Coordinates of N, CA, C and O in Angstrom, one line a residue:
S1 N 74.3 83.9 12.7 CA 74.1 83.7 11.7 C 73.1 84.2 10.5 O 73.2 84.3 9.1
K2 N 71.5 84.0 10.6 CA 70.4 84.0 10.2 C 70.4 85.8 9.9 O 69.9 85.7 8.7
L3 N 70.9 86.6 10.8 CA 70.8 87.8 10.5 C 71.5 87.7 9.1 O 71.2 88.9 8.1
L4 N 73.0 87.7 9.5 CA 73.9 87.9 8.0 C 73.6 87.2 6.5 O 73.5 87.8 6.0
F5 N 73.1 85.9 6.9 CA 73.1 85.4 5.4 C 71.4 85.6 4.9 O 71.3 84.5 4.1
N6 N 70.5 85.9 5.6 CA 69.5 86.2 5.0 C 69.7 87.6 4.4 O 69.3 88.4 5.5
K7 N 68.9 87.8 3.2 CA 69.1 89.5 2.9 C 67.9 90.2 3.6 O 68.6 91.5 3.9
Q8 N 67.0 89.5 3.6 CA 66.2 90.6 4.7 C 66.3 91.0 5.6 O 66.4 92.0 5.9
S9 N 67.0 90.0 6.2 CA 67.2 90.3 7.8 C 68.6 91.3 7.8 O 68.9 92.1 8.7
F10 N 69.2 90.9 6.7 CA 70.5 91.7 6.7 C 70.3 93.0 6.1 O 70.9 94.2 6.7
S11 N 69.4 93.2 5.2 CA 69.0 94.6 4.9 C 68.4 95.6 6.0 O 68.8 96.5 6.5
K12 N 67.7 94.9 6.9 CA 67.3 95.5 8.2 C 68.3 95.9 8.8 O 68.1 97.0 9.7
E13 N 69.4 95.1 9.4 CA 70.1 94.8 10.3 C 71.0 96.1 10.0 O 71.6 97.1 10.7
L14 N 71.5 96.2 8.7 CA 72.4 97.4 8.0 C 71.7 98.5 8.0 O 72.3 99.9 8.4
S15 N 70.1 99.0 7.9 CA 69.4 100.1 7.6 C 69.8 101.0 9.3 O 69.6 101.9 9.3
S16 N 70.1 99.9 9.9 CA 70.1 100.3 11.5 C 71.1 101.5 11.6 O 71.0 101.8 13.2
L17 N 71.9 100.7 11.1 CA 73.5 101.3 11.0 C 73.2 102.6 10.3 O 74.8 103.3 11.0
Y18 N 72.8 103.1 9.8 CA 72.2 104.5 9.4 C 71.8 105.8 9.9 O 70.5 105.3 10.4
F19 N 72.0 106.7 9.8 CA 71.3 107.9 10.3 C 70.6 108.3 8.8 O 69.3 108.2 9.4
D20 N 71.1 108.4 8.0 CA 70.1 108.9 6.6 C 69.8 107.6 5.5 O 71.1 107.1 5.2
R21 N 69.0 106.8 5.7 CA 68.7 105.8 5.2 C 68.4 105.7 3.7 O 68.3 105.0 3.1
T22 N 68.2 107.3 3.4 CA 68.2 107.2 1.8 C 69.4 107.0 1.1 O 69.3 106.3 0.2
I23 N 70.8 106.8 1.7 CA 72.0 106.3 0.9 C 71.8 104.6 1.0 O 72.4 104.2 -0.1
L24 N 71.0 104.2 1.6 CA 71.0 102.6 1.3 C 70.4 102.1 0.1 O 68.9 101.9 0.8
T25 N 70.4 102.4 -1.0 CA 69.8 101.7 -1.9 C 70.0 100.4 -2.0 O 70.4 99.9 -1.4
D26 N 68.9 99.9 -3.3 CA 69.0 98.7 -3.7 C 70.3 98.1 -4.3 O 71.0 97.5 -3.7
E27 N 71.1 99.1 -5.1 CA 72.5 98.6 -5.6 C 73.6 98.5 -4.2 O 74.5 97.7 -4.0
V28 N 73.2 99.4 -3.0 CA 74.2 99.6 -1.7 C 74.0 98.3 -1.0 O 75.3 97.3 -0.7
L29 N 72.8 97.7 -1.1 CA 72.3 96.8 -0.4 C 72.7 95.3 -1.0 O 73.7 94.5 -0.4
E30 N 73.1 95.6 -2.5 CA 73.3 94.1 -2.9 C 74.8 93.9 -3.2 O 75.1 93.2 -2.6
E31 N 75.3 95.0 -3.1 CA 77.1 95.3 -3.0 C 77.2 94.5 -2.0 O 78.8 93.7 -1.5
T32 N 76.6 95.3 -0.9 CA 77.3 95.1 0.7 C 76.8 93.3 1.3 O 77.8 92.7 1.4
F33 N 75.9 92.8 0.4 CA 75.4 91.6 0.7 C 76.4 90.4 0.0 O 76.0 89.3 0.4
L34 N 76.8 90.9 -1.0 CA 77.2 90.4 -2.0 C 78.0 89.1 -1.2 O 78.3 87.9 -1.6
P35 N 79.2 89.4 -0.5 CA 80.0 88.5 -0.1 C 79.4 87.5 0.7 O 79.6 86.5 1.1
F36 N 78.1 87.8 1.7 CA 77.6 87.3 2.5 C 76.9 85.9 1.5 O 76.4 84.7 2.4
G37 N 76.6 86.1 0.4 CA 76.1 85.4 -0.2 C 76.7 84.0 -1.0 O 76.6 83.0 -1.5
D38 N 78.1 84.4 -0.6 CA 79.2 83.3 -1.0 C 79.5 82.3 0.1 O 79.9 82.5 0.9
K39 N 79.3 80.9 0.2 CA 79.2 79.7 0.9 C 80.5 79.5 1.6 O 80.5 79.8 2.4
E40 N 81.4 80.0 1.0 CA 83.0 79.8 1.3 C 83.2 81.1 2.4 O 83.8 81.4 3.4
F41 N 82.8 82.2 2.3 CA 82.8 83.6 2.7 C 82.0 83.2 4.3 O 82.1 83.6 5.6
R42 N 80.5 82.5 4.3 CA 79.7 82.1 5.4 C 80.9 81.2 5.8 O 80.5 81.6 7.6
I43 N 81.2 80.2 5.6 CA 82.3 79.4 6.4 C 83.4 80.2 7.3 O 83.7 80.0 8.5
I44 N 84.0 81.2 6.4 CA 85.1 81.8 7.2 C 84.6 82.8 8.3 O 85.2 83.1 9.2
I45 N 83.3 83.4 8.2 CA 82.8 84.2 9.1 C 82.3 83.4 10.7 O 82.4 83.8 11.1
K46 N 81.6 82.3 10.0 CA 81.5 81.4 11.1 C 82.8 81.2 12.0 O 82.6 80.6 13.1
L47 N 83.6 80.4 11.3 CA 84.6 80.0 12.0 C 85.4 81.5 12.4 O 85.9 81.1 13.9
Y48 N 85.4 82.7 12.1 CA 85.9 83.6 12.8 C 85.0 83.8 14.0 O 85.7 84.1 15.2
A49 N 83.9 84.1 13.9 CA 82.8 84.3 15.1 C 83.3 83.1 16.2 O 83.4 83.3 17.6
Q50 N 83.2 82.2 15.8 CA 83.5 81.0 16.7 C 84.8 81.0 17.3 O 85.1 80.3 19.1
N51 N 86.1 81.5 16.9 CA 87.1 81.5 17.2 C 87.7 83.1 18.3 O 89.0 83.1 18.4
Y52 N 87.1 83.6 18.0 CA 87.4 85.1 18.2 C 87.8 85.3 19.9 O 87.0 85.0 20.7
N53 N 88.8 85.7 20.0 CA 89.4 86.2 21.6 C 89.7 87.3 21.4 O 91.2 87.3 21.2
D54 N 89.2 88.2 22.5 CA 89.7 89.6 22.5 C 91.1 90.0 23.6 O 90.9 90.7 24.0
R55 N 91.3 88.5 24.2 CA 91.9 88.9 25.7 C 93.0 89.4 25.5 O 93.9 90.6 26.0
E56 N 93.7 89.4 24.2 CA 95.3 90.1 23.9 C 95.4 91.6 23.7 O 95.9 92.3 24.4
I57 N 93.9 92.1 23.0 CA 93.6 93.1 22.9 C 93.3 93.9 24.3 O 93.8 94.9 24.8
V58 N 92.7 93.1 25.1 CA 92.1 93.9 26.6 C 93.6 93.9 27.2 O 93.8 95.4 27.9
E59 N 94.7 93.2 27.3 CA 95.4 93.0 27.9 C 96.8 94.1 27.5 O 97.3 94.7 28.2
K60 N 96.7 94.5 26.2 CA 97.6 95.6 25.7 C 97.2 97.1 25.4 O 98.0 97.9 25.0
I61 N 95.4 96.8 25.2 CA 95.2 98.4 25.2 C 95.8 99.6 26.1 O 96.1 100.4 25.2
L62 N 96.0 99.2 26.9 CA 96.6 100.3 27.8 C 98.1 100.7 27.7 O 98.4 101.6 28.1
E63 N 98.6 99.8 26.9 CA 100.3 99.9 26.4 C 100.4 101.0 25.3 O 101.0 101.5 24.8
I64 N 98.9 101.5 24.7 CA 99.1 102.5 23.5 C 99.6 103.6 23.7 O 99.1 104.1 24.8
Q65 N 101.0 104.2 23.1 CA 101.3 105.6 23.7 C 101.0 106.8 22.8 O 101.0 107.9 23.0
S66 N 100.6 106.1 21.4 CA 100.5 106.9 20.4 C 99.5 107.9 20.6 O 98.2 107.1 20.9
P67 N 99.0 108.8 20.1 CA 98.0 109.1 20.2 C 96.9 109.0 18.8 O 97.1 108.6 18.1
T68 N 95.3 108.6 19.6 CA 94.4 107.8 19.1 C 93.0 108.6 18.5 O 93.0 109.6 19.4
L69 N 92.7 109.0 17.8 CA 91.5 109.7 17.1 C 90.5 108.4 16.9 O 90.9 107.3 16.4
V70 N 89.4 108.4 17.6 CA 88.3 107.7 17.6 C 87.1 108.8 16.9 O 86.8 110.1 17.7
I71 N 86.3 108.7 16.1 CA 85.8 109.4 15.0 C 84.5 108.1 15.4 O 84.0 107.3 14.9
R72 N 83.1 109.0 15.2 CA 81.9 108.5 15.6 C 80.9 109.4 15.5 O 80.7 110.2 15.4
G73 N 79.9 108.9 15.1 CA 78.4 109.4 14.5 C 77.8 109.9 16.0 O 77.7 108.7 16.9
N74 N 77.1 111.1 16.4 CA 76.1 111.2 17.2 C 75.0 110.2 17.6 O 74.7 110.2 18.9
D75 N 74.7 109.7 16.6 CA 73.4 108.7 16.8 C 73.6 107.1 16.7 O 73.0 106.5 16.5
D76 N 75.4 107.3 16.8 CA 75.6 105.5 17.2 C 75.1 104.6 18.4 O 75.6 105.1 19.5
K77 N 74.7 104.0 17.8 CA 73.9 102.8 18.8 C 74.6 101.9 18.9 O 74.2 100.8 20.1
A78 N 75.6 101.1 18.2 CA 76.5 100.2 17.9 C 77.5 99.8 18.8 O 77.9 99.0 18.8
T79 N 77.9 101.2 19.1 CA 79.1 100.8 20.1 C 79.4 101.6 21.3 O 78.0 102.5 21.5
P80 N 80.1 101.3 21.9 CA 79.9 101.7 23.5 C 79.7 103.4 23.5 O 80.5 104.0 22.7
P81 N 79.6 104.4 24.6 CA 79.7 105.5 24.8 C 81.3 105.9 24.8 O 82.1 105.2 25.1
L82 N 81.7 107.0 24.0 CA 83.3 107.3 23.9 C 83.5 107.3 25.5 O 85.1 107.2 25.5
E83 N 82.7 107.6 26.5 CA 83.3 107.9 27.5 C 84.0 106.6 27.9 O 84.8 106.7 29.2
E84 N 83.5 105.2 27.1 CA 84.0 104.1 28.2 C 85.1 103.7 26.9 O 86.1 102.5 27.5
G85 N 85.9 104.7 26.4 CA 86.9 104.4 25.7 C 86.6 103.8 24.3 O 85.5 104.4 23.5
L86 N 87.9 103.0 23.7 CA 87.7 102.3 22.3 C 87.3 101.6 22.7 O 87.7 100.0 22.7
A87 N 85.8 100.6 21.8 CA 85.1 99.7 21.9 C 85.0 99.0 23.4 O 84.8 98.1 23.9
G88 N 84.9 99.8 24.4 CA 84.8 99.6 26.0 C 86.2 99.4 26.7 O 86.0 99.2 27.6
F89 N 87.4 99.8 25.7 CA 88.2 99.9 26.6 C 89.1 101.4 26.7 O 89.0 102.2 25.7
P90 N 89.3 101.7 27.7 CA 90.2 103.0 28.0 C 91.5 103.3 26.9 O 92.2 101.7 27.4
I91 N 91.6 104.5 26.6 CA 92.9 104.5 25.6 C 93.2 105.9 26.5 O 93.0 106.9 26.7
R92 N 94.7 106.0 27.0 CA 95.2 107.1 27.5 C 95.5 107.6 26.1 O 95.7 107.6 24.9
G93 N 95.2 109.4 26.4 CA 95.5 110.5 25.3 C 94.5 110.1 24.0 O 94.8 110.8 22.9
M94 N 93.2 109.5 24.4 CA 92.5 109.5 23.3 C 91.5 110.9 22.8 O 91.4 111.3 23.8
K95 N 91.8 111.1 21.7 CA 91.1 112.4 21.1 C 89.9 111.7 20.4 O 89.9 110.5 20.1
T96 N 88.7 112.4 20.7 CA 87.8 112.2 19.9 C 87.0 113.3 19.1 O 87.1 114.5 19.5
Y97 N 86.0 112.9 18.4 CA 85.7 113.7 17.2 C 84.2 113.2 17.0 O 84.0 112.1 16.3
V98 N 83.2 113.6 17.2 CA 81.6 113.3 16.9 C 81.1 114.0 15.8 O 81.2 115.3 15.8
I99 N 80.6 113.2 14.7 CA 80.1 113.8 13.3 C 78.6 114.0 13.9 O 77.7 112.8 14.0
R100 N 77.7 115.4 13.7 CA 76.5 115.0 13.8 C 75.5 114.5 12.6 O 75.8 114.3 11.8
N101 N 74.2 114.2 13.0 CA 73.6 113.5 11.9 C 74.3 111.9 11.2 O 74.4 112.0 10.2
C102 N 74.8 111.6 12.2 CA 75.5 110.1 11.4 C 75.3 109.1 12.3 O 75.1 109.3 13.8
N103 N 75.1 108.1 12.1 CA 75.2 106.7 13.0 C 76.3 106.2 13.1 O 77.5 106.7 12.7
Y104 N 76.1 104.8 12.6 CA 77.8 103.8 13.1 C 78.8 104.0 11.5 O 79.6 104.2 11.7
L105 N 78.0 104.1 10.3 CA 78.8 104.0 9.3 C 79.2 105.7 9.0 O 79.0 106.2 7.8
V106 N 80.3 106.3 9.5 CA 80.6 107.4 9.5 C 81.2 107.4 8.0 O 81.1 108.6 7.4
Q107 N 82.3 106.4 7.5 CA 82.7 106.4 6.3 C 81.9 106.5 5.0 O 82.2 106.9 4.3
E108 N 80.6 106.0 5.2 CA 79.9 106.3 4.0 C 78.9 107.2 4.4 O 78.3 107.7 3.4
E109 N 78.3 107.8 5.7 CA 77.3 108.9 5.4 C 77.9 110.3 5.8 O 77.8 111.2 5.2
K110 N 79.1 110.4 6.1 CA 79.9 111.6 6.2 C 81.2 111.8 6.1 O 82.3 111.9 6.6
A111 N 81.7 110.9 4.9 CA 83.3 110.8 4.4 C 84.2 112.0 4.5 O 85.1 111.9 5.0
D112 N 83.5 113.6 3.7 CA 84.0 114.5 3.9 C 84.4 115.1 5.4 O 85.8 115.6 5.6
K113 N 83.3 114.9 6.0 CA 83.9 115.0 7.6 C 84.7 114.5 8.4 O 85.3 114.7 9.2
L114 N 84.8 113.0 7.8 CA 85.6 112.1 9.0 C 87.3 112.4 8.2 O 88.0 112.5 8.7
N115 N 86.9 112.7 6.9 CA 88.5 113.0 6.0 C 89.2 114.4 6.8 O 90.2 114.9 7.0
E116 N 88.0 115.2 6.9 CA 88.5 116.7 7.6 C 89.1 116.5 9.0 O 90.1 116.7 9.2
A117 N 88.5 115.7 10.0 CA 88.8 115.2 11.2 C 90.3 114.5 10.9 O 90.9 115.0 12.2
V118 N 90.3 113.4 10.2 CA 92.0 113.0 10.2 C 93.0 113.8 9.9 O 93.9 114.0 10.2
I119 N 92.6 114.8 8.7 CA 93.9 115.8 8.5 C 93.8 116.7 9.8 O 95.1 116.7 9.7
E120 N 92.8 117.5 10.1 CA 93.2 118.1 11.4 C 93.8 117.5 12.6 O 94.6 118.1 13.0
F121 N 93.6 115.9 12.7 CA 94.4 115.1 13.6 C 95.8 115.2 13.5 O 96.6 115.4 14.2
C122 N 96.1 114.8 12.2 CA 97.4 114.5 11.7 C 98.1 115.8 11.7 O 99.6 115.5 12.2
K123 N 97.7 116.9 11.4 CA 98.3 118.1 11.7 C 98.7 118.6 12.8 O 99.9 118.9 13.2
M124 N 98.2 118.1 13.9 CA 98.6 118.2 15.7 C 99.4 117.4 15.6 O 100.4 117.9 16.5
Y125 N 99.8 116.3 15.3 CA 100.7 115.7 15.7 C 102.1 115.0 14.6 O 102.8 114.4 14.6
K126 N 102.2 116.1 13.0 CA 103.3 115.7 12.5 C 104.6 116.7 13.1 O 104.9 117.0 13.8

């Protein structure tokens, strides 16, 4: 929690999730950190972290029958390799799309590429 609730540490951790760090302006940092400055939000996050249990997800992940698209940046160091499935769990029929020059925050760094990938994926299964 010290990393999340201290603005300087938060900034450092957040910047590690960007390929293009010029996107992380002071304004973006302030906006992103805003909830973490709220006492009630910090309590909720701590309770969530203490009570998180992914056992049900692990047990049911192989039941997924629907086509699944996983998009990630080619410089993403925050999540397991795509060969390991979604968040480390294998998914049958998983389609993957890797976006160049992008880290973990694909939706912020390359929103246009992400949207294109989703549209093309949806066209394949309509």
